[in-house]
mmCIF file of C-alpha atoms and ligand atoms in Angstrom:
data_model
loop_
_atom_site.group_PDB
_atom_site.id
_atom_site.type_symbol
_atom_site.label_atom_id
_atom_site.label_comp_id
_atom_site.label_asym_id
_atom_site.label_seq_id
_atom_site.Cartn_x
_atom_site.Cartn_y
_atom_site.Cartn_z
ATOM 1 C CA MET T 1 181.968 61.746 98.903
ATOM 2 C CA ALA T 2 179.359 61.232 96.186
ATOM 3 C CA SER T 3 179.595 64.480 94.189
ATOM 4 C CA ASN T 4 175.883 65.322 94.400
ATOM 5 C CA ARG T 5 175.942 65.259 98.196
ATOM 6 C CA GLN T 6 176.203 68.282 100.473
ATOM 7 C CA LYS T 7 177.161 66.177 103.454
ATOM 8 C CA ALA T 8 179.185 63.043 103.974
ATOM 9 C CA ARG T 9 177.015 60.141 105.080
ATOM 10 C CA LEU T 10 178.066 58.060 108.045
ATOM 11 C CA VAL T 11 176.906 54.712 109.322
ATOM 12 C CA ILE T 12 178.001 54.201 112.935
ATOM 13 C CA LEU T 13 178.473 50.731 114.450
ATOM 14 C CA ILE T 14 178.213 50.260 118.204
ATOM 15 C CA SER T 15 178.080 47.384 120.681
ATOM 16 C CA GLY T 16 177.177 49.097 123.952
ATOM 17 C CA ARG T 17 177.102 52.446 125.722
ATOM 18 C CA GLY T 18 177.657 54.437 122.549
ATOM 19 C CA SER T 19 179.145 57.561 124.121
ATOM 20 C CA ASN T 20 181.496 58.098 121.176
ATOM 21 C CA MET T 21 178.571 57.746 118.770
ATOM 22 C CA ARG T 22 176.778 60.337 120.867
ATOM 23 C CA SER T 23 179.674 62.786 120.628
ATOM 24 C CA ILE T 24 179.604 62.458 116.834
ATOM 25 C CA VAL T 25 175.819 62.908 116.664
ATOM 26 C CA GLU T 26 176.007 65.963 118.930
ATOM 27 C CA ALA T 27 178.821 67.503 116.882
ATOM 28 C CA ALA T 28 176.655 67.054 113.779
ATOM 29 C CA GLN T 29 173.590 68.502 115.525
ATOM 30 C CA GLN T 30 175.599 71.529 116.634
ATOM 31 C CA GLY T 31 176.829 72.138 113.099
ATOM 32 C CA GLU T 32 180.454 71.427 114.025
ATOM 33 C CA LEU T 33 180.546 68.446 111.722
ATOM 34 C CA ASN T 34 179.141 68.536 108.202
ATOM 35 C CA VAL T 35 177.826 64.986 108.136
ATOM 36 C CA GLU T 36 174.562 63.137 107.986
ATOM 37 C CA ILE T 37 174.270 60.138 110.256
ATOM 38 C CA ALA T 38 172.354 57.710 108.091
ATOM 39 C CA ALA T 39 172.066 54.917 110.657
ATOM 40 C CA VAL T 40 173.374 53.446 113.887
ATOM 41 C CA LEU T 41 173.783 49.658 113.855
ATOM 42 C CA SER T 42 174.429 47.442 116.852
ATOM 43 C CA ASN T 43 175.394 43.797 117.093
ATOM 44 C CA ARG T 44 173.823 43.706 120.574
ATOM 45 C CA PRO T 45 170.050 44.040 120.980
ATOM 46 C CA GLY T 46 170.259 45.824 124.334
ATOM 47 C CA ALA T 47 172.993 48.316 123.487
ATOM 48 C CA PRO T 48 172.154 51.468 125.507
ATOM 49 C CA GLY T 49 173.390 53.693 122.678
ATOM 50 C CA LEU T 50 170.469 52.598 120.482
ATOM 51 C CA ASP T 51 167.977 54.543 122.603
ATOM 52 C CA PHE T 52 169.922 57.764 122.276
ATOM 53 C CA ALA T 53 170.213 57.312 118.500
ATOM 54 C CA SER T 54 166.544 56.622 117.932
ATOM 55 C CA GLN T 55 165.539 59.530 120.165
ATOM 56 C CA ALA T 56 167.784 61.680 117.987
ATOM 57 C CA GLY T 57 165.712 60.577 114.977
ATOM 58 C CA ILE T 58 168.388 58.325 113.504
ATOM 59 C CA ASP T 59 167.547 54.973 111.907
ATOM 60 C CA THR T 60 168.726 52.133 114.126
ATOM 61 C CA GLU T 61 169.158 48.454 113.378
ATOM 62 C CA VAL T 62 170.221 45.457 115.410
ATOM 63 C CA ILE T 63 172.116 42.700 113.661
ATOM 64 C CA ASP T 64 172.651 40.203 116.436
ATOM 65 C CA HIS T 65 175.869 38.270 115.845
ATOM 66 C CA LYS T 66 174.405 35.390 117.872
ATOM 67 C CA SER T 67 171.875 34.761 115.095
ATOM 68 C CA TYR T 68 174.653 33.901 112.630
ATOM 69 C CA ASP T 69 176.691 30.738 112.554
ATOM 70 C CA SER T 70 179.870 32.268 111.169
ATOM 71 C CA ARG T 71 181.765 35.556 111.139
ATOM 72 C CA GLU T 72 181.403 35.597 107.364
ATOM 73 C CA SER T 73 177.607 35.369 107.412
ATOM 74 C CA PHE T 74 177.341 37.985 110.164
ATOM 75 C CA ASP T 75 179.648 40.372 108.306
ATOM 76 C CA GLN T 76 177.727 39.799 105.081
ATOM 77 C CA ALA T 77 174.450 40.692 106.816
ATOM 78 C CA MET T 78 176.099 43.812 108.228
ATOM 79 C CA ALA T 79 177.469 44.820 104.833
ATOM 80 C CA ASP T 80 174.088 44.269 103.157
ATOM 81 C CA SER T 81 172.480 46.580 105.670
ATOM 82 C CA ILE T 82 175.259 49.184 105.654
ATOM 83 C CA ASP T 83 175.388 49.353 101.854
ATOM 84 C CA GLY T 84 171.679 50.147 101.777
ATOM 85 C CA TYR T 85 172.554 53.480 103.414
ATOM 86 C CA GLN T 86 175.290 54.269 100.869
ATOM 87 C CA PRO T 87 177.703 55.675 103.436
ATOM 88 C CA ASP T 88 180.874 57.594 102.651
ATOM 89 C CA PHE T 89 182.365 56.327 105.926
ATOM 90 C CA VAL T 90 181.613 53.471 108.300
ATOM 91 C CA ILE T 91 182.465 54.486 111.840
ATOM 92 C CA LEU T 92 183.256 51.892 114.498
ATOM 93 C CA ALA T 93 182.458 53.424 117.878
ATOM 94 C CA GLY T 94 182.950 50.838 120.582
ATOM 95 C CA PHE T 95 182.061 48.076 118.135
ATOM 96 C CA MET T 96 183.525 45.021 119.812
ATOM 97 C CA ARG T 97 183.568 42.387 117.050
ATOM 98 C CA ILE T 98 186.542 41.297 115.015
ATOM 99 C CA LEU T 99 185.749 41.862 111.350
ATOM 100 C CA THR T 100 186.603 39.547 108.474
ATOM 101 C CA GLU T 101 189.117 40.489 105.819
ATOM 102 C CA GLY T 102 186.328 40.504 103.252
ATOM 103 C CA PHE T 103 184.367 43.092 105.218
ATOM 104 C CA VAL T 104 187.424 45.246 105.836
ATOM 105 C CA SER T 105 188.489 45.235 102.196
ATOM 106 C CA HIS T 106 184.936 46.021 101.038
ATOM 107 C CA TYR T 107 185.204 49.286 103.033
ATOM 108 C CA ALA T 108 188.880 49.989 102.398
ATOM 109 C CA ARG T 109 189.773 53.620 103.317
ATOM 110 C CA ARG T 110 186.162 54.153 104.450
ATOM 111 C CA LEU T 111 186.237 52.116 107.674
ATOM 112 C CA ILE T 112 187.341 54.058 110.760
ATOM 113 C CA ASN T 113 187.859 52.958 114.371
ATOM 114 C CA ILE T 114 188.647 54.526 117.717
ATOM 115 C CA HIS T 115 190.941 52.603 120.021
ATOM 116 C CA PRO T 116 191.757 53.538 123.623
ATOM 117 C CA SER T 117 195.542 53.618 123.415
ATOM 118 C CA LEU T 118 198.321 55.471 121.681
ATOM 119 C CA LEU T 119 198.695 53.005 118.819
ATOM 120 C CA PRO T 120 200.816 51.108 117.979
ATOM 121 C CA LYS T 121 201.000 50.578 121.755
ATOM 122 C CA PHE T 122 198.459 48.339 123.485
ATOM 123 C CA LYS T 123 196.409 46.813 120.699
ATOM 124 C CA GLY T 124 193.546 44.601 121.879
ATOM 125 C CA LEU T 125 191.718 44.676 125.212
ATOM 126 C CA HIS T 126 192.377 46.075 128.729
ATOM 127 C CA THR T 127 194.481 48.906 127.353
ATOM 128 C CA HIS T 128 194.237 51.134 130.433
ATOM 129 C CA GLN T 129 195.404 48.489 132.897
ATOM 130 C CA ARG T 130 198.170 47.454 130.538
ATOM 131 C CA ALA T 131 199.372 51.053 130.221
ATOM 132 C CA ILE T 132 199.473 51.362 134.029
ATOM 133 C CA ASP T 133 201.247 48.017 134.397
ATOM 134 C CA ALA T 134 203.837 49.065 131.822
ATOM 135 C CA GLY T 135 204.599 52.220 133.824
ATOM 136 C CA GLU T 136 203.532 54.542 131.002
ATOM 137 C CA ARG T 137 203.564 58.255 131.844
ATOM 138 C CA GLU T 138 201.309 59.022 128.878
ATOM 139 C CA HIS T 139 198.330 57.200 127.455
ATOM 140 C CA GLY T 140 195.467 58.154 125.168
ATOM 141 C CA ALA T 141 193.334 57.227 122.204
ATOM 142 C CA SER T 142 193.757 56.854 118.457
ATOM 143 C CA VAL T 143 191.403 57.176 115.517
ATOM 144 C CA HIS T 144 192.649 55.067 112.639
ATOM 145 C CA PHE T 145 191.719 53.467 109.348
ATOM 146 C CA VAL T 146 190.818 49.812 109.810
ATOM 147 C CA THR T 147 192.920 47.226 108.028
ATOM 148 C CA ALA T 148 192.763 43.438 108.206
ATOM 149 C CA GLU T 149 195.063 43.318 111.235
ATOM 150 C CA LEU T 150 193.466 44.090 114.625
ATOM 151 C CA ASP T 151 193.916 47.710 115.810
ATOM 152 C CA ASP T 152 196.379 48.352 113.037
ATOM 153 C CA GLY T 153 196.100 50.678 110.066
ATOM 154 C CA PRO T 154 197.118 54.296 109.514
ATOM 155 C CA VAL T 155 196.431 56.664 112.408
ATOM 156 C CA ILE T 156 194.360 59.745 111.572
ATOM 157 C CA LEU T 157 194.556 61.558 114.927
ATOM 158 C CA GLN T 158 195.601 60.820 118.505
ATOM 159 C CA ALA T 159 194.900 62.443 121.861
ATOM 160 C CA LYS T 160 197.221 62.083 124.864
ATOM 161 C CA VAL T 161 196.521 62.196 128.579
ATOM 162 C CA PRO T 162 198.913 61.945 131.540
ATOM 163 C CA VAL T 163 198.980 58.781 133.665
ATOM 164 C CA PHE T 164 199.062 59.667 137.385
ATOM 165 C CA SER T 165 200.678 57.486 140.018
ATOM 166 C CA ASP T 166 197.376 56.899 141.801
ATOM 167 C CA ASP T 167 195.454 55.991 138.643
ATOM 168 C CA ASP T 168 193.571 52.736 138.337
ATOM 169 C CA ALA T 169 192.091 51.454 135.082
ATOM 170 C CA ASP T 170 188.792 53.252 135.762
ATOM 171 C CA THR T 171 190.205 56.699 136.488
ATOM 172 C CA LEU T 172 192.506 56.442 133.512
ATOM 173 C CA ALA T 173 189.700 55.193 131.240
ATOM 174 C CA ALA T 174 187.534 58.146 132.261
ATOM 175 C CA ARG T 175 190.336 60.619 131.434
ATOM 176 C CA VAL T 176 190.888 58.967 128.062
ATOM 177 C CA LEU T 177 187.160 58.800 127.259
ATOM 178 C CA GLU T 178 186.787 62.539 127.788
ATOM 179 C CA GLN T 179 189.447 63.003 125.114
ATOM 180 C CA GLU T 180 187.855 60.405 122.831
ATOM 181 C CA HIS T 181 184.708 62.529 122.725
ATOM 182 C CA GLN T 182 186.703 65.440 121.272
ATOM 183 C CA LEU T 183 188.974 63.298 119.161
ATOM 184 C CA TYR T 184 186.472 61.299 117.120
ATOM 185 C CA PRO T 185 184.479 64.282 115.795
ATOM 186 C CA ALA T 186 187.777 66.097 115.065
ATOM 187 C CA ALA T 187 189.142 63.132 113.116
ATOM 188 C CA ILE T 188 185.931 62.771 111.118
ATOM 189 C CA LYS T 189 185.983 66.492 110.389
ATOM 190 C CA ARG T 190 189.471 66.112 108.983
ATOM 191 C CA LEU T 191 188.460 63.153 106.807
ATOM 192 C CA VAL T 192 185.362 64.862 105.488
ATOM 193 C CA SER T 193 187.223 68.052 104.637
ATOM 194 C CA GLN T 194 189.897 66.058 102.796
ATOM 195 C CA GLN T 195 187.141 64.435 100.750
ATOM 196 C CA THR T 196 185.683 67.728 99.608
ATOM 197 C CA GLU T 197 189.030 69.357 98.761
HETATM 198 C C1 GAR S 201 185.728 53.413 123.948
HETATM 199 O O1 GAR S 201 186.637 53.686 124.972
HETATM 200 C C2 GAR S 201 186.456 52.938 122.704
HETATM 201 O O2 GAR S 201 187.679 53.558 122.515
HETATM 202 C C3 GAR S 201 186.634 51.469 123.024
HETATM 203 O O3 GAR S 201 185.438 51.076 123.633
HETATM 204 C C4 GAR S 201 184.872 52.194 124.304
HETATM 205 C C5 GAR S 201 183.443 52.348 123.816
HETATM 206 O O4 GAR S 201 182.766 53.319 124.533
HETATM 207 N N1 GAR S 201 186.905 50.708 121.832
HETATM 208 C C6 GAR S 201 187.687 49.642 121.796
HETATM 209 O O5 GAR S 201 188.221 49.169 122.776
HETATM 210 C C7 GAR S 201 187.872 49.026 120.412
HETATM 211 N N2 GAR S 201 188.970 48.130 120.401
HETATM 212 P P1 GAR S 201 181.427 53.938 123.967
HETATM 213 O O6 GAR S 201 180.499 52.770 123.618
HETATM 214 O O7 GAR S 201 180.870 54.735 125.113
HETATM 215 O O8 GAR S 201 181.756 54.775 122.767
#
């Protein structure tokens, strides 16, 4: 963290509902997390999470990926905006775009993601259905550093839930999401405290 700062600054990237973003904002509001949320950015104009963020008094921006003709130009626009906020960490919270290597390396060790599986299992999409189909007895979520490879990179923290025999993807997703909302603030807390040690 920049040495003259009392709090680590976060920029949070979302694409939709933004419930993980909300859990981080609420943990900060309740004093459980010593961070300042500098901005919430979305690649989708209608992302429901944007309303919550702006009502919480947080700067919001939309950088619509459809307005860019390449991943590189979209990622460059994102980085230009993010860098203006001088964040200590960039937090992907349901941000559903694949990022270029250039973007990822620009934020090396500062780019964090939450993924709804016990990595390295079930990278990619439809993780809950795939866990059920594979007959898993346990499933969960992982917070990890982002590296150039999709849903790879060192895991910071994981949370596990049981898989029940009558689960479908929705019931399992709901059980995992409840854990995600505890897990992401806890993982950020760990990162921030390591920075100030
Ligand atoms: C969360 O379950 C998150 O783990 C997942 O999208 C959901 C977003 O929900 N992320 C990924 O699948 C990334 N590969 P939210 O918008 O309510 O936080």
